[in-house]
Coordinates of C-alpha atoms in Angstrom, one line a residue:
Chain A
X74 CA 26.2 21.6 -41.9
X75 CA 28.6 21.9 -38.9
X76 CA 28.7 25.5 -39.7
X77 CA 25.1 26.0 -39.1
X78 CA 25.0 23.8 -36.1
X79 CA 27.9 26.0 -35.0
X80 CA 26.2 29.0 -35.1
X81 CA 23.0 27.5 -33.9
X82 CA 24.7 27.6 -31.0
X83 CA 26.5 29.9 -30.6
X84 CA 23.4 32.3 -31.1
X85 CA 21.8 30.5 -28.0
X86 CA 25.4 30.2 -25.7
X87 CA 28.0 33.1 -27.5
X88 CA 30.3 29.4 -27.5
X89 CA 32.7 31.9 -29.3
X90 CA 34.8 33.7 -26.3
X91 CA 34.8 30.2 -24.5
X92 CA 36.1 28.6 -27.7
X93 CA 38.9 31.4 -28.0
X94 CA 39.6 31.3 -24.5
X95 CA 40.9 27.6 -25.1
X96 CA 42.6 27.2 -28.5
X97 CA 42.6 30.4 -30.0
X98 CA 46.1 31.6 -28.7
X99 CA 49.8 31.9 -30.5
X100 CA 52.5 29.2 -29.2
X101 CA 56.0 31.7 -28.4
X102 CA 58.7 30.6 -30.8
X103 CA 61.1 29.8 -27.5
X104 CA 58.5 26.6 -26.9
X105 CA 58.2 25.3 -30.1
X106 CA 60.4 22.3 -31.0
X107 CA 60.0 23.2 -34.8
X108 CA 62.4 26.3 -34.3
X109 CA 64.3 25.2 -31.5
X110 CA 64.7 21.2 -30.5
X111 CA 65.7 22.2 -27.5
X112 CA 62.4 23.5 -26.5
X113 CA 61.2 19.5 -26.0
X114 CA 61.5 20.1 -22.6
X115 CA 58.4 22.0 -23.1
X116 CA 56.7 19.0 -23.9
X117 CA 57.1 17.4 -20.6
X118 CA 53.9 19.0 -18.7
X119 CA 51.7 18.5 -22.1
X120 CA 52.5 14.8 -22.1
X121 CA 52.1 14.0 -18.2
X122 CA 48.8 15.4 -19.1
X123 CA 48.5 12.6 -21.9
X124 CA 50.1 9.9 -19.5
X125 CA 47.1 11.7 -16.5
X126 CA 44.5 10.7 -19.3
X127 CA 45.6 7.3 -20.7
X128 CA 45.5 6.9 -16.5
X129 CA 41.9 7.9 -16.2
X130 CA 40.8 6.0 -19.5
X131 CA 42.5 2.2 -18.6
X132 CA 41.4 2.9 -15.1
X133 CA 37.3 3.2 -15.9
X134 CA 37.9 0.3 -17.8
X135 CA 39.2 -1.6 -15.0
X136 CA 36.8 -1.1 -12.8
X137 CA 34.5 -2.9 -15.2
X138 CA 36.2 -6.1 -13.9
X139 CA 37.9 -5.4 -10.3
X140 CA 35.9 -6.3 -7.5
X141 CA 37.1 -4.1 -4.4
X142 CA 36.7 -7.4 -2.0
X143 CA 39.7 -9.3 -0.2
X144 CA 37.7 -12.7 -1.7
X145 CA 37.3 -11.7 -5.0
X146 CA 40.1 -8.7 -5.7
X147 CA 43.0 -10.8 -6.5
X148 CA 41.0 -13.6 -8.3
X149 CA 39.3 -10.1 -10.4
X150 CA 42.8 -9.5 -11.4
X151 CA 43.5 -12.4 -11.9
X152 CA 40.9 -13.4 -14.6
X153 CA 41.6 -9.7 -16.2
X154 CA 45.1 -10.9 -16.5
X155 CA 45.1 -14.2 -18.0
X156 CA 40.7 -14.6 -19.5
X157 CA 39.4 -11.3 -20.8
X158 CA 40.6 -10.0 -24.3
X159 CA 43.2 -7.2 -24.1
X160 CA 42.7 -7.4 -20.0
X161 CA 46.5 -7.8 -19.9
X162 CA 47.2 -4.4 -22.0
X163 CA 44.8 -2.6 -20.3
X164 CA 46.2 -3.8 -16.7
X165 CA 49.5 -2.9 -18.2
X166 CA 48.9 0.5 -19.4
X167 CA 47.1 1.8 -16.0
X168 CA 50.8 -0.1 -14.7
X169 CA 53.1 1.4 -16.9
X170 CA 51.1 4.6 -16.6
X171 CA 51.4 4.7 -12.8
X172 CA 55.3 5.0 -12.9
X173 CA 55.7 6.7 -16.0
X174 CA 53.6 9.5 -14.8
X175 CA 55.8 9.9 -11.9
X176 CA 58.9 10.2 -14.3
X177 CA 57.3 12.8 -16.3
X178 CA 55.9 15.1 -13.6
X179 CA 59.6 14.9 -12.0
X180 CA 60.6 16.2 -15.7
X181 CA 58.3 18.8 -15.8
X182 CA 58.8 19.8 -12.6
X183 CA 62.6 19.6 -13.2
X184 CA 62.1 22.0 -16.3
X185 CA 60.5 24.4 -14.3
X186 CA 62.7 24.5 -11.1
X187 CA 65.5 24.9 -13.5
X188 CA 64.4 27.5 -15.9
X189 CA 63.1 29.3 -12.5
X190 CA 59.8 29.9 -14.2
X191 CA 57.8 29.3 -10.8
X192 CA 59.5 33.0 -9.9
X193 CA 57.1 36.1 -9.8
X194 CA 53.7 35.9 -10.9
X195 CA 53.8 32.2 -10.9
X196 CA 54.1 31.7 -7.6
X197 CA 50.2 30.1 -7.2
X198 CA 50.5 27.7 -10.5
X199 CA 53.9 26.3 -8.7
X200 CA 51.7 25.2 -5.5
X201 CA 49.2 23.9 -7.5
X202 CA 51.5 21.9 -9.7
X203 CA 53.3 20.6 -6.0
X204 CA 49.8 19.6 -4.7
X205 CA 49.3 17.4 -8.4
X206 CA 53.1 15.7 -7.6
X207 CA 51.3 15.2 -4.3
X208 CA 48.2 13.7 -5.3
X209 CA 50.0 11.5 -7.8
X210 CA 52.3 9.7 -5.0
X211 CA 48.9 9.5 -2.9
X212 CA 47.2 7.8 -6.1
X213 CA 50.5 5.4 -6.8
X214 CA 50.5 4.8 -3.1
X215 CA 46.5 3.3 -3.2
X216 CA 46.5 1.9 -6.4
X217 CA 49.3 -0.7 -5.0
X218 CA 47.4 -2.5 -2.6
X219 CA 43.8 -3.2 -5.5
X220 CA 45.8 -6.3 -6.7
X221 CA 45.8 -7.3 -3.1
X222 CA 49.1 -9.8 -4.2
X223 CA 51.5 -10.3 -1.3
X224 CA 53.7 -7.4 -2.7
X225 CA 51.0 -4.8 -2.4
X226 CA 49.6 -6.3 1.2
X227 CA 52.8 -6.2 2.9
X228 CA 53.8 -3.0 1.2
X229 CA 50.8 -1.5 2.6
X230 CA 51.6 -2.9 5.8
X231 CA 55.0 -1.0 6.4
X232 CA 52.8 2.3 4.9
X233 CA 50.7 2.0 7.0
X234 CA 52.7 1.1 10.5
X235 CA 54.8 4.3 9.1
X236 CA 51.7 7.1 8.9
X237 CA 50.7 5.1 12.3
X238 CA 54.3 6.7 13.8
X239 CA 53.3 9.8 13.3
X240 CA 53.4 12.2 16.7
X241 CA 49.9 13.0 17.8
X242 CA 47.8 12.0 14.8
X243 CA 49.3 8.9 13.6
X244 CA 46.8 6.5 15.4
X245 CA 43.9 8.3 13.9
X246 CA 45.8 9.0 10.4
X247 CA 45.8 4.8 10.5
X248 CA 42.3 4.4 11.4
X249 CA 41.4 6.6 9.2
X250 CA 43.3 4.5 5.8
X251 CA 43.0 1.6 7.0
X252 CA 39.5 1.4 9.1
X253 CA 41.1 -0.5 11.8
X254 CA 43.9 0.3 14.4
X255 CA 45.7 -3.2 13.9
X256 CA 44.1 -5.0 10.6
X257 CA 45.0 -5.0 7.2
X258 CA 42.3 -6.1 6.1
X259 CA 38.7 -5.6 4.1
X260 CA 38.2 -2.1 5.3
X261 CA 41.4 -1.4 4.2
X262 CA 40.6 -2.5 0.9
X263 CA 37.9 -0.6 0.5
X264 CA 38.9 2.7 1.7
X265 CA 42.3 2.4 -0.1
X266 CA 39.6 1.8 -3.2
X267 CA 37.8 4.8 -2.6
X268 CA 40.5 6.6 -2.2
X269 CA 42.3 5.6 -5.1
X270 CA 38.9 5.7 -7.5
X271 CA 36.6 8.9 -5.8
X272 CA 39.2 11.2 -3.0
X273 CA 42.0 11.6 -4.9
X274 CA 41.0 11.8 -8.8
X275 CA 38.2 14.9 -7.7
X276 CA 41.4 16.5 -6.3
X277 CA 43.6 15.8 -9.0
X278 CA 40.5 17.2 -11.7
X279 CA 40.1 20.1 -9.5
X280 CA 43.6 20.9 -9.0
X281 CA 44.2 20.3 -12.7
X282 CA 41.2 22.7 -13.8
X283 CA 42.9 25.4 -11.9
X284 CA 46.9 24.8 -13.2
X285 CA 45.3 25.6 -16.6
X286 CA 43.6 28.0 -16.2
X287 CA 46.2 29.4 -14.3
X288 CA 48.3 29.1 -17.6
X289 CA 46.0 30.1 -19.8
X290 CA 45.6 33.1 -17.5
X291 CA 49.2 34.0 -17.3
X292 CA 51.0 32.6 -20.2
X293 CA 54.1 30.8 -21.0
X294 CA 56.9 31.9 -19.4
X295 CA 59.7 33.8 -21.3
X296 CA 62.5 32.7 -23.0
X297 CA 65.5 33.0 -20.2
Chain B
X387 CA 41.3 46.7 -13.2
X388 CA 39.8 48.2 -10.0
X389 CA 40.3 46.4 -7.0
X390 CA 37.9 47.5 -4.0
X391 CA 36.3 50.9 -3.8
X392 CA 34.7 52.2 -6.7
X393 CA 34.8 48.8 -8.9
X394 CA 31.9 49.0 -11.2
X395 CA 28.8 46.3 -11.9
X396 CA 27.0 45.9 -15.0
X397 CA 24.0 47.7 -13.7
X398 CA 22.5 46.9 -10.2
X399 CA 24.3 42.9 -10.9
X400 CA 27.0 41.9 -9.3
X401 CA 28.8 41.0 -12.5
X402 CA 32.0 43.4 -12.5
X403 CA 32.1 45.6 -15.7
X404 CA 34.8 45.4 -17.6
X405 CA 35.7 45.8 -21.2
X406 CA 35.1 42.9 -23.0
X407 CA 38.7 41.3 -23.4
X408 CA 39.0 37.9 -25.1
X409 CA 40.8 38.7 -27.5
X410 CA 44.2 36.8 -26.3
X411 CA 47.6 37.9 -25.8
X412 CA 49.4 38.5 -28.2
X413 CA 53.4 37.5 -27.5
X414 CA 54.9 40.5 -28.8
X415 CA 56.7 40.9 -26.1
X416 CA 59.0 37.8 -27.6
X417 CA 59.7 38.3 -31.0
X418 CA 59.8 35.7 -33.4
X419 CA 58.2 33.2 -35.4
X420 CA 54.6 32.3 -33.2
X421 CA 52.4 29.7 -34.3
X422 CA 48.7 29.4 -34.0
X423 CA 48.4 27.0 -31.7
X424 CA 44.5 25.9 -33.0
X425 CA 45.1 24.5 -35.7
X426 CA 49.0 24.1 -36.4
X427 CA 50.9 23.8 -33.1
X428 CA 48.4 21.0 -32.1
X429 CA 49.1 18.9 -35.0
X430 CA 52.6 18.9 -34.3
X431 CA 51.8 18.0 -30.6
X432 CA 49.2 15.0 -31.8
X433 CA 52.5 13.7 -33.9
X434 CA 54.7 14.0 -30.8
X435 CA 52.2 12.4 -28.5
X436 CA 51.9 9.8 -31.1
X437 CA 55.2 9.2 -31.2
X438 CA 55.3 8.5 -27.7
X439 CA 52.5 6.8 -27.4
X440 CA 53.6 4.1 -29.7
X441 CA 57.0 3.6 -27.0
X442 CA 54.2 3.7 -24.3
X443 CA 52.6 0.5 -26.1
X444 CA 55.9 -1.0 -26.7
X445 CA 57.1 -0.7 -23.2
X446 CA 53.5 -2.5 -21.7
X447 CA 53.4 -5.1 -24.6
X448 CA 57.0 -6.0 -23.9
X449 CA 56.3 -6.0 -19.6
X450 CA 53.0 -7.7 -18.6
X451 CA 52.3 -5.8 -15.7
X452 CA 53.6 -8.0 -12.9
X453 CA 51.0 -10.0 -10.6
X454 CA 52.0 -11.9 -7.5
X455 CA 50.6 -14.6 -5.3
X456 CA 47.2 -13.6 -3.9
X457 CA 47.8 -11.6 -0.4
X458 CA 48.5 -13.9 2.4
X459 CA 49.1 -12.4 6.0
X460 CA 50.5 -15.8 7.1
X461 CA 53.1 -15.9 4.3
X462 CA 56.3 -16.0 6.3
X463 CA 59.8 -14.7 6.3
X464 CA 57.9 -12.2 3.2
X465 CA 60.3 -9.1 2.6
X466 CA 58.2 -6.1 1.7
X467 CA 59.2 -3.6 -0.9
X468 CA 57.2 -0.8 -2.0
X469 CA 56.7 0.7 -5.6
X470 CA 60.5 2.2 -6.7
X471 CA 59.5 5.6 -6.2
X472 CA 59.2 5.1 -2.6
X473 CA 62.3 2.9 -2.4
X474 CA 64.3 6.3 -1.4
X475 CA 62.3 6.9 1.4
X476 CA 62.0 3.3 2.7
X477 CA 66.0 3.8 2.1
X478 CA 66.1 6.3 4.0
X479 CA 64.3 4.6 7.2
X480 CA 67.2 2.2 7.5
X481 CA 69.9 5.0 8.8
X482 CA 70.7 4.9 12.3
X483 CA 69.8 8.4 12.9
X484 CA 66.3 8.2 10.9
X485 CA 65.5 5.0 12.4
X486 CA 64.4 3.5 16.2
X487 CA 64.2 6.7 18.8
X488 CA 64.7 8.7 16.0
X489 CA 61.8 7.7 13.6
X490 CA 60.4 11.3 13.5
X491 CA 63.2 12.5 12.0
X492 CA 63.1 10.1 9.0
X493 CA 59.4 9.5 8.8
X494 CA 58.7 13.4 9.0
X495 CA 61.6 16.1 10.0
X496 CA 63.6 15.2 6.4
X497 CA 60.9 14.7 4.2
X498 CA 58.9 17.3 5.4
X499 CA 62.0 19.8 5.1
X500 CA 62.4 18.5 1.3
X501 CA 58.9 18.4 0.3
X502 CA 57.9 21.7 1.8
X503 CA 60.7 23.5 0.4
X504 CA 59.7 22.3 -2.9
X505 CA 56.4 23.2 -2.4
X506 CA 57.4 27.0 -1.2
X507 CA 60.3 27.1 -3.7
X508 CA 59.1 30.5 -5.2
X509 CA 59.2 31.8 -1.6
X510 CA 62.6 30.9 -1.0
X511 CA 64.0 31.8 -3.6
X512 CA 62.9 35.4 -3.9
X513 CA 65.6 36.9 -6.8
X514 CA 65.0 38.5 -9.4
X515 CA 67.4 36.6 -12.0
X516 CA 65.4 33.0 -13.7
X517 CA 68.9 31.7 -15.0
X518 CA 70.5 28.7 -12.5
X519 CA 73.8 30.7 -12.1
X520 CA 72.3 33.5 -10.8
X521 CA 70.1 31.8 -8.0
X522 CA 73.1 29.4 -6.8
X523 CA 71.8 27.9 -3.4
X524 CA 68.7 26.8 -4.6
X525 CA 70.1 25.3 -7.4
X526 CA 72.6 23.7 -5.9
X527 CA 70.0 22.2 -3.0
X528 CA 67.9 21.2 -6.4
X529 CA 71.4 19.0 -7.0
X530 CA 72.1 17.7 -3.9
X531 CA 68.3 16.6 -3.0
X532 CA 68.6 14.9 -6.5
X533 CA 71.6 13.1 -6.1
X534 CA 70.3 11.7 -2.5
X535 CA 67.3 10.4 -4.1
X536 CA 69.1 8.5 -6.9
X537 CA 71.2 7.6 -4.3
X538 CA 68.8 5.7 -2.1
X539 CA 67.0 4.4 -4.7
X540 CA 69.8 3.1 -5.9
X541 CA 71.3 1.5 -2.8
X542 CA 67.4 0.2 -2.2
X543 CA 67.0 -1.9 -5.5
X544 CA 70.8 -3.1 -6.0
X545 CA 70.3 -5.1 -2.9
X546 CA 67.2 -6.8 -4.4
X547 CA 67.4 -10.1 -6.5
X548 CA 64.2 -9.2 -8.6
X549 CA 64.0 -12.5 -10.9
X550 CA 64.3 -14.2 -8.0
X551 CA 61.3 -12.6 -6.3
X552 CA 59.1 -12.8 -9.3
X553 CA 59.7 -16.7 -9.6
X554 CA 59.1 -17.3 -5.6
X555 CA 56.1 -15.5 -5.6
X556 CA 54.1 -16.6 -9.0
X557 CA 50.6 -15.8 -8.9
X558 CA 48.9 -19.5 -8.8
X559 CA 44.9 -19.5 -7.7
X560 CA 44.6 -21.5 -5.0
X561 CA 43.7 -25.1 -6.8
X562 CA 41.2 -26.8 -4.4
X563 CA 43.6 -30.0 -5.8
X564 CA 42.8 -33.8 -4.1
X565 CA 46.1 -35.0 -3.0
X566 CA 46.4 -38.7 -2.2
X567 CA 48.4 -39.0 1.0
X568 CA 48.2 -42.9 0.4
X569 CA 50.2 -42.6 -2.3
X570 CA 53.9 -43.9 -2.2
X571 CA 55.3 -41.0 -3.9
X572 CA 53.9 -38.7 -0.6
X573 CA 55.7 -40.4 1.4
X574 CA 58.8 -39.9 -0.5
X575 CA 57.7 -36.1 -0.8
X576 CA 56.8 -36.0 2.9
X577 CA 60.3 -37.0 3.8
X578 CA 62.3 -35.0 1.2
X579 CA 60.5 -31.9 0.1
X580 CA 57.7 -30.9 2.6
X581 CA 59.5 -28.7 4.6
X582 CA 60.2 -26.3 2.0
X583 CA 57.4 -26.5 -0.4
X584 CA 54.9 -27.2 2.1
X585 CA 52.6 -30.5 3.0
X586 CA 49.7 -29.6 0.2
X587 CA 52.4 -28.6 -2.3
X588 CA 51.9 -24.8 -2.8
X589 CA 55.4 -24.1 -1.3
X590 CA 56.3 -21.3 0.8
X591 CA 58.7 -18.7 1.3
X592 CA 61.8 -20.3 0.5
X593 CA 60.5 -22.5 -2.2
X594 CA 57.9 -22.2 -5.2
X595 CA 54.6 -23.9 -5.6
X596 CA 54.8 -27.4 -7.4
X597 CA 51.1 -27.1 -8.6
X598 CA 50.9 -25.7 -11.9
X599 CA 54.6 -26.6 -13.0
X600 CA 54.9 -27.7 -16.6
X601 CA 57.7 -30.5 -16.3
X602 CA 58.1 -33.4 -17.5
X603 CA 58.9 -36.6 -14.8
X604 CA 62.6 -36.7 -16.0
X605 CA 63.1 -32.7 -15.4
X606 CA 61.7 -33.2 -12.4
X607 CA 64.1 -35.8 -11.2
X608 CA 67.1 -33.8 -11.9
X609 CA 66.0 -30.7 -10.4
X610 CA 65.3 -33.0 -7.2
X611 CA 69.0 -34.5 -7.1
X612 CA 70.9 -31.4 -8.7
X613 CA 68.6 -28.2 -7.9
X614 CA 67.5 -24.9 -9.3
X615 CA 67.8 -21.4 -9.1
X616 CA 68.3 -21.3 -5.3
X617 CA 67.4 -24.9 -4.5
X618 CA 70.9 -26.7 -3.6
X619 CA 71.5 -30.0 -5.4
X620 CA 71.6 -33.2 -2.9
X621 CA 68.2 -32.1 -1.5
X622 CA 66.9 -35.4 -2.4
X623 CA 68.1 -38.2 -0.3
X624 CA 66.8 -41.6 -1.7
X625 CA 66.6 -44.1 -3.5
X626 CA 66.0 -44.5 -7.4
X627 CA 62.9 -46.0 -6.9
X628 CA 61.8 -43.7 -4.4
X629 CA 62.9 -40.8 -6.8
X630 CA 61.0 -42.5 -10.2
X631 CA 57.6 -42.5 -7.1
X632 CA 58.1 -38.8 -6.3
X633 CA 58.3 -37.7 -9.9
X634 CA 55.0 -40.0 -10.8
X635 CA 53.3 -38.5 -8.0
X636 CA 53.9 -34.7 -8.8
X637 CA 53.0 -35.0 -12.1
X638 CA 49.9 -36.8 -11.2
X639 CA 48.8 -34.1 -8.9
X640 CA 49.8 -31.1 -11.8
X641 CA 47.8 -33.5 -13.9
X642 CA 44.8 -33.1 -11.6
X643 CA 45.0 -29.5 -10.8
X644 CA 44.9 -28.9 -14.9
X645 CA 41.5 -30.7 -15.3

C-alpha cells in the first residue's frame, strides 16, 4: 500500500531525486564508529542537531503555559514547575538543553578546528557553522531572563548596561533589547521573548538549512 | 559547469541545462568499507542518539531546573551572575586593564579579536596541510584561547558559594499571608529577627523567607539561639518565654500561609 502511494506521488512530484538527495548517500569508513571508535568525534555535530531539536520540541511546549508578562511570567513558571504533569521535565529538558547545546557545538566545533576541515572548499560552511555558535549564545542569552527570577533580572541588567557601553551604538543597541533607555522592565520582557521565540530560531532554521546543504553539497571531509 | 558566457537554458527558461546528476558521490576517493547511510548508518546513529538521550533524561530528572524568587528590582545587596558560559567573559570585565577607562577593550577589542578570528579561521590560516602539527600558530592560539576561557570560568564560579545562593533565594509566591502584629510573639520577632528577615517575614538578602518553612516549634527554637547555615548562633536575645512566643507565632503564620 505504501508502495502505491509512493509512486502516486512520485508520478505527480518525481519525490525520487529529492528523496536521494537526502538519504541516499554512502557514510566514508574514516566517520563511522563501527570501524573506527575513534571516529565518535564525528558524532558531535549530528547530536547538537538532536540537542537543537529536543530544544525546539520542549520549547513549543512551553509556550503552552508561559505568559510573556512581568505579572504573570514568574507565577507561569512557577505553576509549570510545581502543578502541571511532567511541567518540571519539560522545563528541565529546554534547561539542560540550553547548556548542553553549548557543550556540544564547542565539541563540534573543536573537531573541526582541529582536524582543519574548515580549510579549502569549506571555507563558507565554517562561517555558517560560527554564525549557529552565534545565534546559540544569542538564544541562551534571551531565554535567561523568561523566568523573570532575580537571577535572570539582574543578569540581564549587567547584559544589558554592557551592550549599552558600546562606542557609538550602545544607547540605541539598549533601546533596541530592552525598549527603554533606563528600565528593565515589561518591554524588556517582551522583546527578549520575541527574540528568544520568532528573531533568533528563523535565523538559526535558516542558517541550519544552508550548513546542510552545504554538507550534503560538498561532502565529508577526508580522513587526515 | 559553465560559469557566465555561453551557459545554456533548457529552452527559452531560465533553468540552467545541465546533465541530470543525482546520482551521489560516490567516496572512492577513500577506500574502504562505506556504509549506506539510508538504511544502515542511521540505525546505528538512532542507537547512539538513544544512548544519549537516555543520560540527557538522567541528568534533568536528577537536576530540576533551578527556579529562583520572582524578579525584584528592589532586592538589595543581590550579586548577579550570568549563565556559566558567560562567566569567562563577566571574568574577564573584572581586570584592571578591561575594566573602568578601559571598558572597550574588554567589552569589545578582546572578544571581538577572539570571536572574529574564529569566525575567519579558514582565512587565516591559509596552508595547505589539515594535520595540527603542520599549521602550528593557529593551533597553538586554538590552546591558548582555550585555556583562558577555562581559566576565567574557572576563577568566576570557585568564588561563588552556590548552595548557599540557591537556599537564600527560594522561589516562594508571594503569600498575601495576615500577620497579627498584636500578637506577643511579633513583638519578640520585631525585636530579634526583623532586621534580617524583614517586618512581613519574607526575609531579604541576608536572610531566607520564614513563610513556607516546614519546621516544627522546637527546630525553630534552636535555629533561633544556635543558627544555621550562615545565620550566627546568639542571634536571639531573650527570654524562654519570649523564645517558646516567637516559635508559636511563626508556626502560626506558616500555618496560615498553607491554607
Amino acid at each position: 500500500m505504501f508502495q502505491k502511494l509512493y509512486d502516486w506521488i512520485d508520478e505527480r512530484i518525481d519525490i525520487t531525486p529529492i528523496w536521494r538527495d537526502i538519504a541516499d548517500h554512502e557514510v566514508p569508513e574514516h566517520v563511522n564508529p563501527a570501524h573506527h571508535f575513534s571516529a565518535f568525534v564525528y558524532c558531535f555535530g549530528g547530536l547538537t542537531f538532536f540537542v537543537v531539536v529536543i530544544q525546539i520540541l520542549s520549547g513549543m511546549f512551553l509556550t503552552m503555559y508561559y505568559v510573556p508578562d512581568i505579572e504573570n511570567a514568574w507565577k507561569s513558571v512557577y505553576y509549570l514547575q510545581t502543578q502541571v504533569a511532567h511541567g518540571q521535565i519539560v522545563r528541565g529538558m529546554h534547561h539542560w538543553g540550553a547548556s548542553v547545546v553549548i557543550v556540544m557545538l564547542l565539541l563540534h566545533t573543536l573537531r573541526v578546528f582541529f582536524q582543519g576541515a574548515y580549510k579549502k572548499p569549506r571555507e563558507l560552511n565554517w562561517i555558517v557553522g560560527v554564525l549557529i555558535f552565534f545565534i546559540m549564545i544569542g538564544l541562551g542569552f534571551t531565554g535567561y531572563l523568561l523566568p523573570w527570577d532575580n537571577k535572570a533580572y539582574f543578569a540581564t541588567e549587567v547584559g544589558l548596561n554592557i551592550a549599552g557601553q558600546v562606542p557609538l551604538i550602545g544607547d540605541w543597541l539598549k533601546v533596541l533589547l530592552a525598549g527603554d533607555a533606563q528600565i528593565v522592565g515589561a518591554q524588556t520582557l517582551t522583546r527578549f521573548f520575541a527574540i528568544h521565540v520568532f528573531f533568533l530560531p528563523g535565523a538559526l532554521f535558516a542558517l541550519l538549512a544552508v550548513h546542510f546543504i552545504l554538507i550534503r553539497r560538498q561532502g565529508i571531509s577526508g580522513p587526515l | 559547469m559553465k560559469k557566465g558566457k555561453g551557459m545554456k537554458f533548457v529552452g527559452d527558461s531560465r533553468i540552467v541545462d545541465r546533465p541530470k546528476n543525482t546520482v551521489p558521490k560516490d567516496y572512492s576517493e577513500y577506500p574502504g568499507r562505506t556504509e549506506a547511510f539510508w538504511p544502515n548508518f542511521l540505525l546505528k546513529e538512532w542507537l547512539a542518539g538513544s544512548v544519549f538521550l537516555v543520560g540527557f533524561m538522567i541528568l534533568t530528572l536528577a537536576h530540576p531546573s533551578p527556579l529562583e524568587g520572582m524578579a525584584d528590582p528592589t532586592t538589595p545587596g543581590y550579586i548577579p551572575l550570568p549563565d556559566w558560559y558567560f562567566l569567562f567573559l563577566y571574568e574577564l570585565l573584572k581586570y584592571e586593564f578591561a575594566s573602568g577607562p578601559y571598558v572597550i577593550l574588554g567589552i569589545i577589542v578582546i572578544p571581538g579579536l577572539a570571536f572574529g578570528s574564529l569566525l575567519l579561521a579558514p582565512f587565516l590560516d591559509k596552508g595547505p596541510g589539515r594535520r595540527p602539527h603542520q599549521r602550528p600558530i593557529a593551533v597553538t592560539m586554538m590552546i591558548l584561547s582555550l585555556a583562558a576561557v577555562c581559566w576565567l570560568t574557572y576563577e568566576s564560579a570557585s568564588h561563588v558559594d552556590w548552595k548557599a545562593r540557591a537556599e537564600a533565594n527560594k522561589p516562594i509566591p508571594k503569600q498575601d499571608v495576615e500577620i497579627d502584629t498584636s500578637d506577643p510573639g511579633y513583638a519578640v520577632f520585631k525585636d530579634n529577627c526583623m532586621s534580617c528577615h524583614g517586618e512581613d517575614l519574607s526575609g531579604g538578602a541576608a536572610a531566607p523567607s520564614l513563610i513556607g518553612i516546614d519546621k516544627t516549634a522546637d527546630e525553630i527554637a534552636d535555629i533561633a539561639k544556635n543558627g544555621t547555615g550562615s545565620m550566627p548562633p546568639g542571634v536571639f536575645k531573650g527570654s524562654d518565654k519570649e523564645l517558646d512566643q516567637l516559635t508559636k507565632f511563626i508556626v502560626s503564620v506558616n500555618k496560615e500561609a498553607k491554607k
